[in-house]
Short mmCIF file of C-alpha atoms in Angstrom, two decimals:
data_model
loop_
_atom_site.label_atom_id
_atom_site.label_comp_id
_atom_site.label_asym_id
_atom_site.label_seq_id
_atom_site.Cartn_x
_atom_site.Cartn_y
_atom_site.Cartn_z
CA UNK B 1 -42.74 156.85 -161.94
CA UNK B 2 -42.37 153.68 -163.82
CA UNK B 3 -42.65 154.33 -167.63
CA UNK B 4 -45.75 152.20 -169.35
CA UNK B 5 -43.35 150.91 -171.93
CA UNK B 6 -41.06 149.49 -169.08
CA UNK B 7 -44.14 147.77 -167.43
CA UNK B 8 -45.23 146.33 -170.91
CA UNK B 9 -41.80 145.19 -171.57
CA UNK B 10 -41.17 143.38 -168.24
CA UNK B 11 -44.68 141.71 -168.52
CA UNK B 12 -43.45 140.82 -172.15
CA UNK B 13 -40.21 139.42 -170.68
CA UNK B 14 -42.15 137.47 -167.72
CA UNK B 15 -44.38 135.70 -170.36
CA UNK B 16 -41.23 135.12 -172.65
CA UNK B 17 -39.46 133.46 -169.55
CA UNK B 18 -42.41 131.22 -168.67
CA UNK B 19 -42.90 129.93 -172.14
CA UNK B 20 -39.09 129.14 -172.52
CA UNK B 21 -39.27 127.65 -169.14
CA UNK B 22 -41.98 125.45 -170.10
CA UNK B 23 -40.85 124.36 -173.34
CA UNK B 24 -37.03 124.40 -173.53
CA UNK B 25 -34.95 121.03 -173.31
CA UNK B 26 -32.62 122.15 -170.32
CA UNK B 27 -30.28 119.07 -170.47
CA UNK B 28 -26.71 120.16 -171.47
CA UNK B 29 -26.07 119.53 -175.32
CA UNK B 30 -24.21 116.18 -175.91
CA UNK B 31 -20.48 116.62 -176.87
CA UNK B 32 -19.79 115.99 -180.58
CA UNK B 33 -18.94 112.47 -181.25
CA UNK B 34 -15.21 111.80 -181.81
CA UNK B 35 -15.50 108.71 -183.63
CA UNK B 36 -16.82 108.28 -187.52
CA UNK B 37 -20.72 107.74 -187.78
CA UNK B 38 -21.62 104.13 -187.92
CA UNK B 39 -23.24 103.01 -191.11
CA UNK B 40 -26.97 102.67 -191.17
CA UNK B 41 -28.62 99.39 -191.26
CA UNK B 42 -30.60 98.71 -194.33
CA UNK B 43 -34.41 98.90 -193.73
CA UNK B 44 -35.96 95.71 -193.92
CA UNK B 45 -38.71 94.67 -196.14
CA UNK B 46 -42.18 95.14 -194.47
CA UNK B 47 -44.34 91.90 -194.53
CA UNK B 48 -46.07 93.33 -197.73
CA UNK B 49 -42.61 93.59 -199.82
CA UNK B 50 -42.23 97.35 -199.02
CA UNK B 51 -39.40 99.07 -197.35
CA UNK B 52 -40.18 100.09 -193.96
CA UNK B 53 -40.34 103.74 -193.59
CA UNK B 54 -37.10 105.35 -191.77
CA UNK B 55 -37.23 106.38 -188.42
CA UNK B 56 -37.88 110.05 -187.78
CA UNK B 57 -34.71 112.26 -187.13
CA UNK B 58 -34.35 113.69 -183.82
CA UNK B 59 -34.76 117.61 -183.53
CA UNK B 60 -31.66 119.00 -182.26
CA UNK B 61 -31.93 120.16 -178.52
CA UNK B 62 -32.15 123.64 -177.97
CA UNK B 63 -28.94 125.64 -176.65
CA UNK B 64 -29.94 126.34 -172.90
CA UNK B 65 -27.01 128.66 -172.75
CA UNK B 66 -27.83 130.97 -175.53
CA UNK B 67 -28.31 134.51 -174.53
CA UNK B 68 -32.08 134.45 -175.01
CA UNK B 69 -32.66 131.06 -173.19
CA UNK B 70 -30.47 132.17 -170.13
CA UNK B 71 -32.33 135.73 -170.03
CA UNK B 72 -35.74 134.12 -170.17
CA UNK B 73 -34.99 131.24 -167.61
CA UNK B 74 -33.38 133.62 -165.19
CA UNK B 75 -36.18 136.50 -165.72
CA UNK B 76 -38.76 133.65 -164.90
CA UNK B 77 -36.85 132.96 -161.77
CA UNK B 78 -36.67 136.39 -160.48
CA UNK B 79 -40.32 136.89 -160.91
CA UNK B 80 -41.14 133.50 -159.16
CA UNK B 81 -38.66 134.05 -156.34
CA UNK B 82 -36.49 137.22 -155.95
CA UNK B 83 -33.48 138.60 -157.76
CA UNK B 84 -30.82 137.31 -155.48
CA UNK B 85 -32.07 133.67 -156.61
CA UNK B 86 -31.62 134.83 -160.31
CA UNK B 87 -28.20 136.48 -159.81
CA UNK B 88 -26.75 133.62 -157.82
CA UNK B 89 -28.07 131.09 -160.78
CA UNK B 90 -26.16 133.56 -163.06
CA UNK B 91 -22.91 133.42 -161.21
CA UNK B 92 -23.12 129.58 -161.20
CA UNK B 93 -23.76 129.53 -164.95
CA UNK B 94 -20.84 131.85 -165.73
CA UNK B 95 -18.58 129.56 -163.82
CA UNK B 96 -19.81 126.39 -165.43
CA UNK B 97 -20.28 127.83 -169.06
CA UNK B 98 -17.63 130.35 -169.55
CA UNK B 99 -19.19 131.20 -172.86
CA UNK B 100 -22.19 132.95 -171.20
CA UNK B 101 -19.46 135.71 -169.77
CA UNK B 102 -19.72 137.30 -173.10
CA UNK B 103 -23.14 138.44 -172.88
CA UNK B 104 -24.00 138.12 -169.02
CA UNK B 105 -23.48 141.73 -168.35
CA UNK B 106 -26.36 142.77 -170.48
CA UNK B 107 -28.43 140.08 -169.09
CA UNK B 108 -27.88 141.32 -165.47
CA UNK B 109 -28.99 144.92 -166.92
CA UNK B 110 -32.32 143.13 -167.78
CA UNK B 111 -32.63 141.85 -164.36
CA UNK B 112 -32.22 145.12 -162.71
CA UNK B 113 -34.96 146.60 -165.11
CA UNK B 114 -37.30 143.52 -164.34
CA UNK B 115 -36.50 143.98 -160.46
CA UNK B 116 -37.40 147.40 -160.49
CA UNK B 117 -40.59 146.84 -162.17
CA UNK B 118 -41.30 143.70 -159.63
CA UNK B 119 -40.72 146.12 -156.54
CA UNK B 120 -42.97 149.02 -158.39
CA UNK B 121 -40.23 151.62 -158.82
CA UNK B 122 -38.68 151.09 -155.21
CA UNK B 123 -35.14 151.73 -155.95
CA UNK B 124 -34.08 150.64 -152.43
CA UNK B 125 -35.95 147.42 -152.34
CA UNK B 126 -34.52 146.11 -155.74
CA UNK B 127 -30.90 147.42 -154.68
CA UNK B 128 -30.74 145.36 -151.63
CA UNK B 129 -30.36 142.21 -153.96
CA UNK B 130 -27.31 144.19 -155.56
CA UNK B 131 -24.17 141.63 -156.56
CA UNK B 132 -20.95 142.24 -158.14
CA UNK B 133 -21.84 139.20 -160.64
CA UNK B 134 -20.95 140.12 -164.16
CA UNK B 135 -19.38 143.46 -163.46
CA UNK B 136 -22.22 144.66 -161.40
CA UNK B 137 -24.76 144.82 -164.40
CA UNK B 138 -27.82 144.28 -161.95
CA UNK B 139 -26.88 147.55 -160.16
CA UNK B 140 -26.24 149.14 -163.35
CA UNK B 141 -29.75 148.27 -164.86
CA UNK B 142 -31.48 149.53 -161.54
CA UNK B 143 -29.70 152.84 -161.65
CA UNK B 144 -30.24 153.43 -165.56
CA UNK B 145 -33.89 152.39 -165.22
CA UNK B 146 -34.37 154.76 -162.17
CA UNK B 147 -32.80 157.58 -164.18
CA UNK B 148 -34.69 157.09 -167.03
CA UNK B 149 -38.02 157.09 -165.07
CA UNK B 150 -36.87 160.16 -163.13
CA UNK B 151 -38.76 163.42 -163.43
CA UNK B 152 -35.61 165.19 -162.58
CA UNK B 153 -32.52 163.21 -163.86
CA UNK B 154 -30.35 166.28 -163.79
CA UNK B 155 -30.60 166.45 -160.10
CA UNK B 156 -30.62 162.47 -159.39
CA UNK B 157 -27.63 162.08 -161.37
CA UNK B 158 -25.52 163.28 -158.35
CA UNK B 159 -27.80 161.82 -155.63
CA UNK B 160 -28.94 158.46 -156.70
CA UNK B 161 -25.85 156.88 -155.85
CA UNK B 162 -25.19 158.91 -152.53
CA UNK B 163 -23.85 158.64 -150.17
CA UNK B 164 -21.11 155.89 -151.26
CA UNK B 165 -21.05 157.41 -154.75
CA UNK B 166 -19.16 154.19 -155.65
CA UNK B 167 -17.51 153.98 -159.30
CA UNK B 168 -19.70 150.90 -160.01
CA UNK B 169 -22.81 152.69 -159.46
CA UNK B 170 -22.04 155.81 -161.22
CA UNK B 171 -21.20 153.91 -164.08
CA UNK B 172 -25.02 152.89 -164.04
CA UNK B 173 -25.57 156.44 -163.98
CA UNK B 174 -23.72 156.68 -167.56
CA UNK B 175 -25.96 154.17 -168.92
CA UNK B 176 -28.99 155.86 -167.55
CA UNK B 177 -27.86 159.23 -168.96
CA UNK B 178 -27.87 157.70 -172.54
CA UNK B 179 -31.53 156.55 -171.73
CA UNK B 180 -32.38 159.87 -170.72
CA UNK B 181 -30.83 161.52 -173.92
CA UNK B 182 -31.82 159.02 -176.29
CA UNK B 183 -28.38 158.13 -177.04
CA UNK B 184 -27.26 161.71 -177.45
CA UNK B 185 -23.61 161.39 -176.40
CA UNK B 186 -23.20 165.31 -175.88
CA UNK B 187 -26.38 165.38 -173.72
CA UNK B 188 -25.11 162.46 -171.55
CA UNK B 189 -21.79 163.97 -171.24
CA UNK B 190 -23.50 167.19 -169.87
CA UNK B 191 -25.29 164.85 -167.20
CA UNK B 192 -22.11 163.32 -166.51
CA UNK B 193 -20.26 166.91 -165.89
CA UNK B 194 -22.58 167.46 -163.10
CA UNK B 195 -20.17 165.38 -160.81
CA UNK B 196 -17.10 167.10 -159.68
CA UNK B 197 -14.81 164.55 -158.72
CA UNK B 198 -12.66 163.22 -161.64
CA UNK B 199 -13.30 159.53 -160.80
CA UNK B 200 -16.99 159.94 -160.97
CA UNK B 201 -16.87 161.96 -164.33
CA UNK B 202 -14.78 158.77 -165.71
CA UNK B 203 -16.94 156.29 -164.31
CA UNK B 204 -19.99 158.01 -165.84
CA UNK B 205 -18.35 158.25 -169.04
CA UNK B 206 -17.60 154.57 -169.12
CA UNK B 207 -21.38 153.88 -168.85
CA UNK B 208 -21.95 156.31 -171.78
CA UNK B 209 -19.78 154.75 -174.10
CA UNK B 210 -20.53 151.32 -173.04
CA UNK B 211 -24.07 151.89 -173.75
CA UNK B 212 -23.38 153.57 -177.15
CA UNK B 213 -21.50 150.63 -178.57
CA UNK B 214 -23.20 147.72 -176.68
CA UNK B 215 -26.93 149.08 -176.09
CA UNK B 216 -29.25 146.80 -174.04
CA UNK B 217 -31.11 144.37 -175.89
CA UNK B 218 -34.16 145.23 -174.37
CA UNK B 219 -34.11 148.95 -175.51
CA UNK B 220 -34.83 148.82 -179.20
CA UNK B 221 -34.96 152.60 -179.20
CA UNK B 222 -31.39 152.40 -178.55
CA UNK B 223 -30.32 150.05 -180.86
CA UNK B 224 -32.34 151.95 -183.69
CA UNK B 225 -30.40 155.09 -182.68
CA UNK B 226 -27.15 153.67 -182.85
CA UNK B 227 -24.89 155.44 -185.39
CA UNK B 228 -24.18 152.44 -187.31
CA UNK B 229 -23.47 154.37 -190.46
CA UNK B 230 -21.16 157.01 -189.11
CA UNK B 231 -19.41 153.96 -187.16
CA UNK B 232 -18.73 152.25 -190.53
CA UNK B 233 -17.59 155.43 -192.31
CA UNK B 234 -15.07 156.49 -189.42
CA UNK B 235 -13.81 153.61 -187.60
CA UNK B 236 -12.94 155.27 -184.44
CA UNK B 237 -16.06 157.77 -184.52
CA UNK B 238 -17.05 159.33 -182.31
CA UNK B 239 -13.87 159.38 -180.29
CA UNK B 240 -11.40 161.89 -181.58
CA UNK B 241 -14.20 164.61 -181.30
CA UNK B 242 -14.99 163.97 -177.65
CA UNK B 243 -14.00 166.24 -174.91
CA UNK B 244 -10.77 165.39 -173.06
CA UNK B 245 -12.62 163.99 -169.93
CA UNK B 246 -14.39 161.50 -172.03
CA UNK B 247 -12.14 160.32 -174.78
CA UNK B 248 -10.45 157.91 -173.18
CA UNK B 249 -13.75 155.99 -172.18
CA UNK B 250 -14.75 156.36 -175.53
CA UNK B 251 -11.68 154.66 -177.02
CA UNK B 252 -11.69 151.94 -174.17
CA UNK B 253 -15.12 150.59 -175.49
CA UNK B 254 -15.06 151.37 -179.23
CA UNK B 255 -13.31 147.80 -179.56
CA UNK B 256 -16.68 146.31 -178.50
CA UNK B 257 -18.52 147.53 -181.57
CA UNK B 258 -15.40 146.64 -183.99
CA UNK B 259 -15.46 143.06 -182.70
CA UNK B 260 -19.20 142.74 -183.15
CA UNK B 261 -19.23 144.14 -186.51
CA UNK B 262 -16.25 141.21 -187.39
CA UNK B 263 -18.26 138.24 -185.66
CA UNK B 264 -15.44 137.75 -183.29
CA UNK B 265 -17.27 134.45 -181.99
CA UNK B 266 -16.52 132.72 -185.43
CA UNK B 267 -13.39 134.83 -186.64
CA UNK B 268 -10.58 134.46 -184.07
CA UNK B 269 -8.36 136.52 -186.23
CA UNK B 270 -10.79 139.71 -185.59
CA UNK B 271 -8.72 140.13 -182.36
CA UNK B 272 -5.48 140.60 -184.32
CA UNK B 273 -7.37 142.94 -186.65
CA UNK B 274 -8.75 144.85 -183.79
CA UNK B 275 -5.45 145.52 -182.29
CA UNK B 276 -4.24 146.61 -185.66
CA UNK B 277 -7.19 149.08 -185.91
CA UNK B 278 -6.18 150.52 -182.48
CA UNK B 279 -3.01 151.43 -184.03
CA UNK B 280 -4.85 154.14 -186.04
CA UNK B 281 -6.04 155.75 -182.91
CA UNK B 282 -3.86 159.07 -181.91
CA UNK B 283 -0.92 158.43 -179.37
CA UNK B 284 -0.71 162.02 -178.07
CA UNK B 285 -4.07 161.83 -176.20
CA UNK B 286 -3.64 158.47 -175.02
CA UNK B 287 -6.37 156.97 -177.72
CA UNK B 288 -4.14 154.30 -178.90
CA UNK B 289 -3.04 153.16 -175.53
CA UNK B 290 -6.86 153.34 -174.06
CA UNK B 291 -8.22 151.50 -177.38
CA UNK B 292 -5.48 148.56 -176.87
CA UNK B 293 -6.36 148.41 -173.44
CA UNK B 294 -10.06 148.18 -174.24
CA UNK B 295 -9.37 145.49 -176.82
CA UNK B 296 -7.30 143.36 -174.11
CA UNK B 297 -10.40 143.78 -171.99
CA UNK B 298 -12.62 142.20 -174.63
CA UNK B 299 -10.11 139.54 -175.37
CA UNK B 300 -10.13 138.32 -171.88
CA UNK B 301 -13.90 138.52 -171.30
CA UNK B 302 -14.63 136.73 -174.45
CA UNK B 303 -12.15 134.04 -173.55
CA UNK B 304 -12.28 133.99 -170.01
CA UNK B 305 -11.64 130.20 -169.65
CA UNK B 306 -8.13 130.23 -171.91
CA UNK B 307 -6.21 132.72 -170.35
CA UNK B 308 -2.91 131.77 -171.86
CA UNK B 309 -4.50 131.84 -175.53
CA UNK B 310 -5.86 135.46 -174.84
CA UNK B 311 -2.43 136.59 -173.36
CA UNK B 312 -0.77 135.04 -176.78
CA UNK B 313 -3.05 137.52 -178.79
CA UNK B 314 -1.52 140.30 -176.90
CA UNK B 315 1.93 139.08 -177.51
CA UNK B 316 1.10 139.08 -181.07
CA UNK B 317 0.91 142.87 -181.17
CA UNK B 318 3.84 145.23 -181.81
CA UNK B 319 5.81 145.88 -178.47
CA UNK B 320 4.40 149.20 -177.72
CA UNK B 321 0.86 147.45 -177.65
CA UNK B 322 1.55 144.40 -175.55
CA UNK B 323 1.66 146.06 -171.99
CA UNK B 324 -1.50 148.10 -172.53
CA UNK B 325 -3.33 144.72 -174.14
CA UNK B 326 -2.26 142.68 -170.90
CA UNK B 327 -3.39 145.62 -168.66
CA UNK B 328 -6.53 145.25 -170.01
CA UNK B 329 -6.89 141.59 -169.76
CA UNK B 330 -6.02 142.25 -165.74
CA UNK B 331 -8.58 144.82 -165.53
CA UNK B 332 -11.45 142.61 -166.86
CA UNK B 333 -10.14 139.55 -165.05
CA UNK B 334 -10.62 141.54 -161.68
CA UNK B 335 -13.99 142.43 -162.66
CA UNK B 336 -15.27 139.11 -163.70
CA UNK B 337 -13.79 137.67 -160.09
CA UNK B 338 -14.86 140.66 -158.55
CA UNK B 339 -11.56 140.61 -156.72
CA UNK B 340 -8.24 142.44 -156.88
CA UNK B 341 -6.60 139.53 -155.89
CA UNK B 342 -7.69 137.78 -159.05
CA UNK B 343 -4.67 139.54 -160.92
CA UNK B 344 -2.13 137.25 -159.06
CA UNK B 345 -3.89 134.22 -159.87
CA UNK B 346 -3.93 135.32 -163.53
CA UNK B 347 -0.28 136.21 -163.70
CA UNK B 348 0.48 132.66 -162.29
CA UNK B 349 -1.31 131.04 -165.04
CA UNK B 350 0.56 132.98 -167.90
CA UNK B 351 4.09 132.27 -169.28
CA UNK B 352 6.63 134.13 -171.33
CA UNK B 353 6.73 137.96 -171.66
CA UNK B 354 3.01 138.07 -171.05
CA UNK B 355 3.67 137.12 -167.28
CA UNK B 356 5.92 139.84 -166.32
CA UNK B 357 3.62 142.28 -168.25
CA UNK B 358 0.87 140.80 -166.08
CA UNK B 359 2.58 141.45 -163.06
CA UNK B 360 3.60 145.06 -164.03
CA UNK B 361 -0.25 145.81 -164.62
CA UNK B 362 -1.45 144.24 -161.44
CA UNK B 363 0.16 146.89 -159.55
CA UNK B 364 -1.89 149.60 -161.29
CA UNK B 365 -5.75 150.75 -160.83
CA UNK B 366 -8.39 148.78 -162.87
CA UNK B 367 -11.73 150.03 -164.38
CA UNK B 368 -15.00 149.67 -162.37
CA UNK B 369 -16.69 148.94 -165.66
CA UNK B 370 -17.29 145.62 -167.27
#
């Protein structure tokens, strides 16, 4: 059963997409000029002796690669054709314009929501277009929306991803658990605890805390319920108080919120500040290592086209953090390129200590999460 609010939201998203496609200038913005601007010629007097009015200034072109413009274009494409077309476009865009990797995962979530509405709640019909682009965000969106609409979420938690029960699908269950419980972490954890396999609980927990620290933009309820005051008062809230099975996932995703609060896109020094902040996490329960790995993952995600620069940020950290930071880089690089062999390519691009740390990390497992 599809929630009325989901239908309204999807229809509004479609209208916004059509309007954006019709009105946006999709030509790539011109690169900034390297030379100094030329002096403007003096206005010639008009025949009557008055100066001719200056030519009207050109309005700057809209950025076609902004999160809103990209989301609207892809949503319109999905509605006009099918999710496969939109996902292929998203894949091409992230390769050609690496900056979009910063927000392609939540966009893929929203495409999953829209697909489920397009196919009238038919999970199988929407899921046949599943794709690993942007950390499998499309699949996560389908799963979370299906679970949120389910009349029996406690049962569907363990059956929706059957029979494969892949970690990526179960990660989506974690997102959906947060939709079901209205961002109540303890309630979402109880749903995740219905899995018996440890890997499944971990994958579900990753979805829970990714949704907490980076809620879907199409879900204003989640954004409104984000415990911003508590997070500001206690930087690592709510990680220390979580059950052991969920603590690592919480620490891993906490850097997402830290970097957003510190406007990482305009303040690259926030990465070093974040690594220093992770040193406030406890060592005994693995909190500091998980937080550092999460920070390394974000450093890579937000700088996917400059691998050595990202590695240099990890090398700036004290010796005890360098390994986990690079391991986080490796884990995200694999997710972005949806290939375990991508780690070998990454290590070959690095130099110095980072290359050796990368090779060490390449032999370890990586998170299924984005």
